[in-house]
PDB file of C-alpha atoms in Angstrom:
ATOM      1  CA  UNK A   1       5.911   6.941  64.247  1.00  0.00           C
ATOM      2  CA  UNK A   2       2.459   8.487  63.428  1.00  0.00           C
ATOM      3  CA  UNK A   3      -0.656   7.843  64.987  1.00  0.00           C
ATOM      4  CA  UNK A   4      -3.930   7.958  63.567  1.00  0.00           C
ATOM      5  CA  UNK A   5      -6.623   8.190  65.153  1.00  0.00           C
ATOM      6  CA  UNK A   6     -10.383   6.253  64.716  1.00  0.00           C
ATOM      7  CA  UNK A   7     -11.927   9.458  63.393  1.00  0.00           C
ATOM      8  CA  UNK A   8      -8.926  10.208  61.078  1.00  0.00           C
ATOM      9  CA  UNK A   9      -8.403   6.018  60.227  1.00  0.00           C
ATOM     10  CA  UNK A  10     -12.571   6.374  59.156  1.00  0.00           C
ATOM     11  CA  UNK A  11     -12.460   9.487  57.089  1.00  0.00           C
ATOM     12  CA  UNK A  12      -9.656   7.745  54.895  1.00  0.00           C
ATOM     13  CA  UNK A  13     -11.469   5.130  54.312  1.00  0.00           C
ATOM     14  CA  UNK A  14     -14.954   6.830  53.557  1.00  0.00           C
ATOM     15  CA  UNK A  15     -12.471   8.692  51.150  1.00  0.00           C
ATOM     16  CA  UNK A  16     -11.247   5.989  49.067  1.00  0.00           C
ATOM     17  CA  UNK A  17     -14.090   4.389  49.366  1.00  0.00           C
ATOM     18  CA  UNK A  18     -15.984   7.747  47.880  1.00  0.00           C
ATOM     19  CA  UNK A  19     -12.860   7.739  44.952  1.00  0.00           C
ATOM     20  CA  UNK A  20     -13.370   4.552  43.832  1.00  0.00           C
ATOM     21  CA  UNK A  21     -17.136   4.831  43.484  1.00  0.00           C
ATOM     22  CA  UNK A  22     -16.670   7.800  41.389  1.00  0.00           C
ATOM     23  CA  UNK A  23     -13.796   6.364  39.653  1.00  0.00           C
ATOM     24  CA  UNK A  24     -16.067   3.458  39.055  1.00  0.00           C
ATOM     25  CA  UNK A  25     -19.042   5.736  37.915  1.00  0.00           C
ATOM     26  CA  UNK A  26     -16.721   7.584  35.546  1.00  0.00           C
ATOM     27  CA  UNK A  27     -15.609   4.270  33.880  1.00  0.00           C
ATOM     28  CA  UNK A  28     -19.250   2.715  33.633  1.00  0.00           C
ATOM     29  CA  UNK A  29     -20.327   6.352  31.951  1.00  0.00           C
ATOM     30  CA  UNK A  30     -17.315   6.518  29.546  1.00  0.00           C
ATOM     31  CA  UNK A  31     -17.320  10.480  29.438  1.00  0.00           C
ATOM     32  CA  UNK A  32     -15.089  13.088  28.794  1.00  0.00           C
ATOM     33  CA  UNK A  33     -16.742  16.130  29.011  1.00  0.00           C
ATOM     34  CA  UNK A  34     -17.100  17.404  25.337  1.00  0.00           C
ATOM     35  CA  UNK A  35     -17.819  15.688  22.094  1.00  0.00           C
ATOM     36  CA  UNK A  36     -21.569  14.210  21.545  1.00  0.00           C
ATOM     37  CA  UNK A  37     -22.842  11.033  20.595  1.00  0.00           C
ATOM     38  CA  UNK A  38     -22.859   9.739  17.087  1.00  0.00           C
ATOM     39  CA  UNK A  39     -26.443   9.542  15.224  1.00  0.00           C
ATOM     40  CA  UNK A  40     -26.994   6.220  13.086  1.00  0.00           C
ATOM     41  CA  UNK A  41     -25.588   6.748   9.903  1.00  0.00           C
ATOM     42  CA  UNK A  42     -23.222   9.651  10.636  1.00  0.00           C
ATOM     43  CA  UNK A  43     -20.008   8.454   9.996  1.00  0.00           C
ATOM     44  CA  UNK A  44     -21.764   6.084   6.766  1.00  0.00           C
ATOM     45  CA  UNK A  45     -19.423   8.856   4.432  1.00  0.00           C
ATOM     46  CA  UNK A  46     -16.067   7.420   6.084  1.00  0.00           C
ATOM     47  CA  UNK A  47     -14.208   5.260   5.066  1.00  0.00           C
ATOM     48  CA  UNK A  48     -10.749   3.749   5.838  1.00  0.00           C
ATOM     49  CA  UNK A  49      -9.985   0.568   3.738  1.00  0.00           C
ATOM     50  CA  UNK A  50      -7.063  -1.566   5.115  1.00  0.00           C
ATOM     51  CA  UNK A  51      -4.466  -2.902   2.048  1.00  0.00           C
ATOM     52  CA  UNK A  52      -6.475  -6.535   1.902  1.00  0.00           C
ATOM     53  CA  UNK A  53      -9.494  -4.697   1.147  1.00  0.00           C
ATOM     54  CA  UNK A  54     -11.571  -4.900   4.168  1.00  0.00           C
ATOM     55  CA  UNK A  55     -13.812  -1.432   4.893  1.00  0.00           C
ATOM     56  CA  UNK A  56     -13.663  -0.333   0.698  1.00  0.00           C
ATOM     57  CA  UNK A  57     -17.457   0.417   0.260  1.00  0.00           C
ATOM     58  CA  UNK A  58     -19.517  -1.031  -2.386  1.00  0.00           C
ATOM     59  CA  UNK A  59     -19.219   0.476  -5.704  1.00  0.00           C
ATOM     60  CA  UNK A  60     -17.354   0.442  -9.384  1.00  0.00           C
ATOM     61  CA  UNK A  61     -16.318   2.739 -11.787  1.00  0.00           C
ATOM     62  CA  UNK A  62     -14.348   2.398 -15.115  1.00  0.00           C
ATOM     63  CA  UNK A  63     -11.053   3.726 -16.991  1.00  0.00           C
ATOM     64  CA  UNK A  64     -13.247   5.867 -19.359  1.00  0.00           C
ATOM     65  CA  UNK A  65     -15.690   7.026 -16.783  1.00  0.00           C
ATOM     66  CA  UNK A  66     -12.791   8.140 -14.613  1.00  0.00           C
ATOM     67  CA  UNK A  67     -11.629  10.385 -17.688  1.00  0.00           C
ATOM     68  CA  UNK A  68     -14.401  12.129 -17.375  1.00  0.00           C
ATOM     69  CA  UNK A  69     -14.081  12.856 -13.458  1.00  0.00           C
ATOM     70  CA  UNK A  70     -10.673  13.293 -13.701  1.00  0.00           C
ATOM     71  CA  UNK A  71     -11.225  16.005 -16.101  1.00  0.00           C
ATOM     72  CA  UNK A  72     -13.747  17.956 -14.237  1.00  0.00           C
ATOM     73  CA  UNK A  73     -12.466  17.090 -10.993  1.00  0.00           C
ATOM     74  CA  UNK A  74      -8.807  17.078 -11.169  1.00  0.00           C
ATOM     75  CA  UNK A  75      -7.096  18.554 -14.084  1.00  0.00           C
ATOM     76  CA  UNK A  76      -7.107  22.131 -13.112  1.00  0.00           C
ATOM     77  CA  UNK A  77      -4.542  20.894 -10.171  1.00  0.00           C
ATOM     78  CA  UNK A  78      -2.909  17.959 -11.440  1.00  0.00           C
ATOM     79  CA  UNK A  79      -2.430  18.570 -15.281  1.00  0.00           C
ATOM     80  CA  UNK A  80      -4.154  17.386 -18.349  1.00  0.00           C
ATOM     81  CA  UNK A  81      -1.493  14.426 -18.304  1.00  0.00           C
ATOM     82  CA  UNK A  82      -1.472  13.834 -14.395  1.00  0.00           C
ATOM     83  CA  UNK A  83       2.072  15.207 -14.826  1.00  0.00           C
ATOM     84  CA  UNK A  84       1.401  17.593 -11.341  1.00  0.00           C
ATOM     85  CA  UNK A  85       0.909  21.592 -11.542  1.00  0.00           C
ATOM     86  CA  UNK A  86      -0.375  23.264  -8.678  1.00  0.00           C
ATOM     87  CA  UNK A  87      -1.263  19.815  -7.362  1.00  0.00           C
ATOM     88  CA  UNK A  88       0.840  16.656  -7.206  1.00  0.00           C
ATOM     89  CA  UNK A  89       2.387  14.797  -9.916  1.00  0.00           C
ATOM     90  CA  UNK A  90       0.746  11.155  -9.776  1.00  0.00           C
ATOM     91  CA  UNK A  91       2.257   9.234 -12.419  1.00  0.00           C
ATOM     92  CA  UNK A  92       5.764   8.453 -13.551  1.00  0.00           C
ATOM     93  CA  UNK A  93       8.598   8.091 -10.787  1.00  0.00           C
ATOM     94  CA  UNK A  94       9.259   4.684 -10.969  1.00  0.00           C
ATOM     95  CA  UNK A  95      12.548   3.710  -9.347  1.00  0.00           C
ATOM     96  CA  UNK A  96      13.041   7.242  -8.450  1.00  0.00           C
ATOM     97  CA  UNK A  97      13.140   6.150  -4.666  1.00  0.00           C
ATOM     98  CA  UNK A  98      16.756   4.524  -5.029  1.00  0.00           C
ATOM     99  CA  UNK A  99      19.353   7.054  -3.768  1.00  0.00           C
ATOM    100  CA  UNK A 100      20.964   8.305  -7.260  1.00  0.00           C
ATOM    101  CA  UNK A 101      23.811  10.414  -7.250  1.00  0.00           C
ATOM    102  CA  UNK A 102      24.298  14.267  -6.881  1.00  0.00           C
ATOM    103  CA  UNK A 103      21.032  16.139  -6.322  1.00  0.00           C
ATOM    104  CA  UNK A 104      18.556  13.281  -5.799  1.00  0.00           C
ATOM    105  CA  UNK A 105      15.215  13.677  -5.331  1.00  0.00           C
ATOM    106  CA  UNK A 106      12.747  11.339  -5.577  1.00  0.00           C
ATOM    107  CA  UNK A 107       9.691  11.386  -7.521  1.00  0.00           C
ATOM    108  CA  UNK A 108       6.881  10.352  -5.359  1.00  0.00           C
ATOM    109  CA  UNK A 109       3.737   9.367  -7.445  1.00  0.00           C
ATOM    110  CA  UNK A 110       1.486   6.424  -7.266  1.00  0.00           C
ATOM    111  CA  UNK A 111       3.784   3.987  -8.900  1.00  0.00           C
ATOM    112  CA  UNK A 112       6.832   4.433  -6.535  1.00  0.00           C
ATOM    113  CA  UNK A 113       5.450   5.628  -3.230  1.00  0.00           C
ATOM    114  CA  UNK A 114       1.934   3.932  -2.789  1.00  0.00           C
ATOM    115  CA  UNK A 115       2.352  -0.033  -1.877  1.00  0.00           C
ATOM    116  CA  UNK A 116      -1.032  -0.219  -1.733  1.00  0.00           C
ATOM    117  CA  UNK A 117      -4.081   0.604  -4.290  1.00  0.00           C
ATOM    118  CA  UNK A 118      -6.565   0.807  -1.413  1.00  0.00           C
ATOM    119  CA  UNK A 119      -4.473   3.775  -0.336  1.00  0.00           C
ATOM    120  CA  UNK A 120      -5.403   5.631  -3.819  1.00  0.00           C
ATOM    121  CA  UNK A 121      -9.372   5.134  -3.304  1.00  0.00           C
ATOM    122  CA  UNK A 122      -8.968   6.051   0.611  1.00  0.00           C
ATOM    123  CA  UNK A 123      -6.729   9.163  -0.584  1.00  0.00           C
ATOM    124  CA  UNK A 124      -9.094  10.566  -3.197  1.00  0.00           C
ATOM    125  CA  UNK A 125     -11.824   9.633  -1.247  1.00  0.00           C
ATOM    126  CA  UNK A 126     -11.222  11.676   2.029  1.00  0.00           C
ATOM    127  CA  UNK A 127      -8.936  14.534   0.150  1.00  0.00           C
ATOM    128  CA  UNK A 128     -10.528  15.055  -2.714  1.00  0.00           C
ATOM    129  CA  UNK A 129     -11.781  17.399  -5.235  1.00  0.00           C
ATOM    130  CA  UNK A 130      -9.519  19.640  -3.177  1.00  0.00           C
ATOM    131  CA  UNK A 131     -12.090  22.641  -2.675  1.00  0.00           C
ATOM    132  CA  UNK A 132     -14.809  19.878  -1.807  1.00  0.00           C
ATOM    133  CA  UNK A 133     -13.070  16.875  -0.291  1.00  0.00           C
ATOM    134  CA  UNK A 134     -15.403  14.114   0.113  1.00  0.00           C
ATOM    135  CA  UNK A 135     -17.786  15.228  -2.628  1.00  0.00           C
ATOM    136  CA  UNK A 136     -17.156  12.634  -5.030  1.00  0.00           C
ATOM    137  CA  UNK A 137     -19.563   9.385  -4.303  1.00  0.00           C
ATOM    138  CA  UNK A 138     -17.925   5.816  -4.454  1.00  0.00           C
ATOM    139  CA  UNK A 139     -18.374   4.941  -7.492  1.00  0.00           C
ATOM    140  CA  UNK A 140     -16.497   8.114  -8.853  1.00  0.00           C
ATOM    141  CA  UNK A 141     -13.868   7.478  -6.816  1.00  0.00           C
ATOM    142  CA  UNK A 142     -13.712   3.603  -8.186  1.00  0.00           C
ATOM    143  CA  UNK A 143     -13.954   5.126 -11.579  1.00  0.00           C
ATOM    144  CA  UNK A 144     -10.866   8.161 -10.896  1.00  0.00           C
ATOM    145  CA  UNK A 145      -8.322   5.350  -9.620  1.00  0.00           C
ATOM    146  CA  UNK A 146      -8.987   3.046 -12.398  1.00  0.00           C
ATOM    147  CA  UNK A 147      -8.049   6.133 -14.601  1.00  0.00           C
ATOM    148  CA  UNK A 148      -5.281   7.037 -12.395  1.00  0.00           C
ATOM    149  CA  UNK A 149      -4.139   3.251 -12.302  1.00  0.00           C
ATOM    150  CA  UNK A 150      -4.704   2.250 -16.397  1.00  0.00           C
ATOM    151  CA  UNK A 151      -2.450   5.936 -16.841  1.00  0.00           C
ATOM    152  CA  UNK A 152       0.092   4.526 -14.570  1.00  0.00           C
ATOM    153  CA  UNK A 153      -0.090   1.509 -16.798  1.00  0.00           C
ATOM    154  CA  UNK A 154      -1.130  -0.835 -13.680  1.00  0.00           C
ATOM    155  CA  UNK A 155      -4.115  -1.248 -15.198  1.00  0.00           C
ATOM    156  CA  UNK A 156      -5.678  -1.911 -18.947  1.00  0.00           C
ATOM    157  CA  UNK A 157      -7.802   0.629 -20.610  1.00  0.00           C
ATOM    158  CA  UNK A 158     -11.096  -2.211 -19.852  1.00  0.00           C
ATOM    159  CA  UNK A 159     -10.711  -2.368 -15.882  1.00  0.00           C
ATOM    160  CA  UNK A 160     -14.015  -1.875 -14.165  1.00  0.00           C
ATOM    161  CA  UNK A 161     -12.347  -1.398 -10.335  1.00  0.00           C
ATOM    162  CA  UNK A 162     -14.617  -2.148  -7.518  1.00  0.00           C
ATOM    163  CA  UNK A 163     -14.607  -2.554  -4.089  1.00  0.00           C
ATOM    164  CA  UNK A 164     -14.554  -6.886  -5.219  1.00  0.00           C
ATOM    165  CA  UNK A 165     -11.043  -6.318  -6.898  1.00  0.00           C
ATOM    166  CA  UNK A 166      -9.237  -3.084  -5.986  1.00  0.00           C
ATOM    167  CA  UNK A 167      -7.064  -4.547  -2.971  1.00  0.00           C
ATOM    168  CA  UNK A 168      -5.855  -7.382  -5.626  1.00  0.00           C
ATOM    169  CA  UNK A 169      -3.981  -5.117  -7.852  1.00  0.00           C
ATOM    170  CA  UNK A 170      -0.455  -5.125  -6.874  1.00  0.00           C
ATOM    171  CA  UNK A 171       1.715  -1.828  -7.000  1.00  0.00           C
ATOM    172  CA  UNK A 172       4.572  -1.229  -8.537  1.00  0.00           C
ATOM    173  CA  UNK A 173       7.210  -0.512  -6.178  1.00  0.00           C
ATOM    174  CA  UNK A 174       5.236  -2.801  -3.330  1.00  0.00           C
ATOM    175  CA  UNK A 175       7.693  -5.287  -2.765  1.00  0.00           C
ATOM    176  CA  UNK A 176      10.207  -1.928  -2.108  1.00  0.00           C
ATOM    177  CA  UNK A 177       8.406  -1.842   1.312  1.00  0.00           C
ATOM    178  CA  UNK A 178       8.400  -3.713   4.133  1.00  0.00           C
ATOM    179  CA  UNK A 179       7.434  -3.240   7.779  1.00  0.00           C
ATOM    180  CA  UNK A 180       9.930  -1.433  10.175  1.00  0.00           C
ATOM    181  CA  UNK A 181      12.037  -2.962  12.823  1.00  0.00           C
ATOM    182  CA  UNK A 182      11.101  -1.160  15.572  1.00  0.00           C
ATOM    183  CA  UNK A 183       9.808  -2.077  18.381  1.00  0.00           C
TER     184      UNK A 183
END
């Protein structure tokens, strides 16, 4: 049996008492000790669209404008026909994600591994040019994934793709994925 004493019994509780005021003061404050706060407008150049569309930014581009991008922007690493080089394929591969025999590998491109389009713009938005990811404004990026999408043959050679209809074009191989069943 232990005995404590009124001196010892009133030092505990000045101590909790002292812990949970600065555990309290610590919550209200919300710091960490590194990092800074965030000046209006800061993170305006980030984006992170969800597949139904929510968080694409305003903005449009077309099939033939995204020709021209793609060719200044993305040729030298992904081929004059988008057929990969020191960059990624990012057409063709359809079905190529059903186990085939002998040395299978699958071709992952925008038709067979993307379920969603908004995952194109986000892509190309945050990764690239690759020397100067994040250069290309909105509207360029719009304008690229229509390209990408029309040479895919997702989309005709007239689609204007904007932040109104980008989440409504449906992949190829989206039905091919479906949520895990994990807990």
């Amino acid at each position: 049996m232990s005995i404590i004493t009124k001196s010892t019994a009133a030092y505990l509780a000045a101590a909790v008492a002292g812990l949970a005021l600065s555990v309290s003061a610590v919550a209200e404050e919300k710091t960490y000790g590194f990092g800074a706060p965030i000046e209006e407008g800061e993170l305006d150049h980030f984006v992170s669209p969800l597949p139904d569309g929510r968080g694409l930014p305003e903005g449009s581009g077309t099939v033939m404008q995204g020709k021209e991008i793609y060719t200044q922007h993305c040729m030298a690493c992904h081929g004059v026909d988008l057929e990969g080089g020191i960059g990624d394929r990012l057409i063709g591969g359809t079905g190529s994600l059903v186990r085939g025999d002998g040395d299978w590998k699958p071709v992952k491109t925008v038709e067979s591994y993307w379920p969603y389009a908004t995952t194109l713009f986000d892509y190309v938005k945050r990764t690239m040019p690759f020397l100067q990811p994040g250069s290309l404004s909105n509207d360029e990026v719009y304008a690229v994934s229509a390209y990408i999408l029309h040479r895919a043959n997702i989309v005709d050679a007239d689609m204007e793709l904007s932040n109104e209809n980008l989440a409504q074009i449906k992949m190829p191989n989206h039905d091919n994925f479906y949520p895990s069943d994990r807990e």
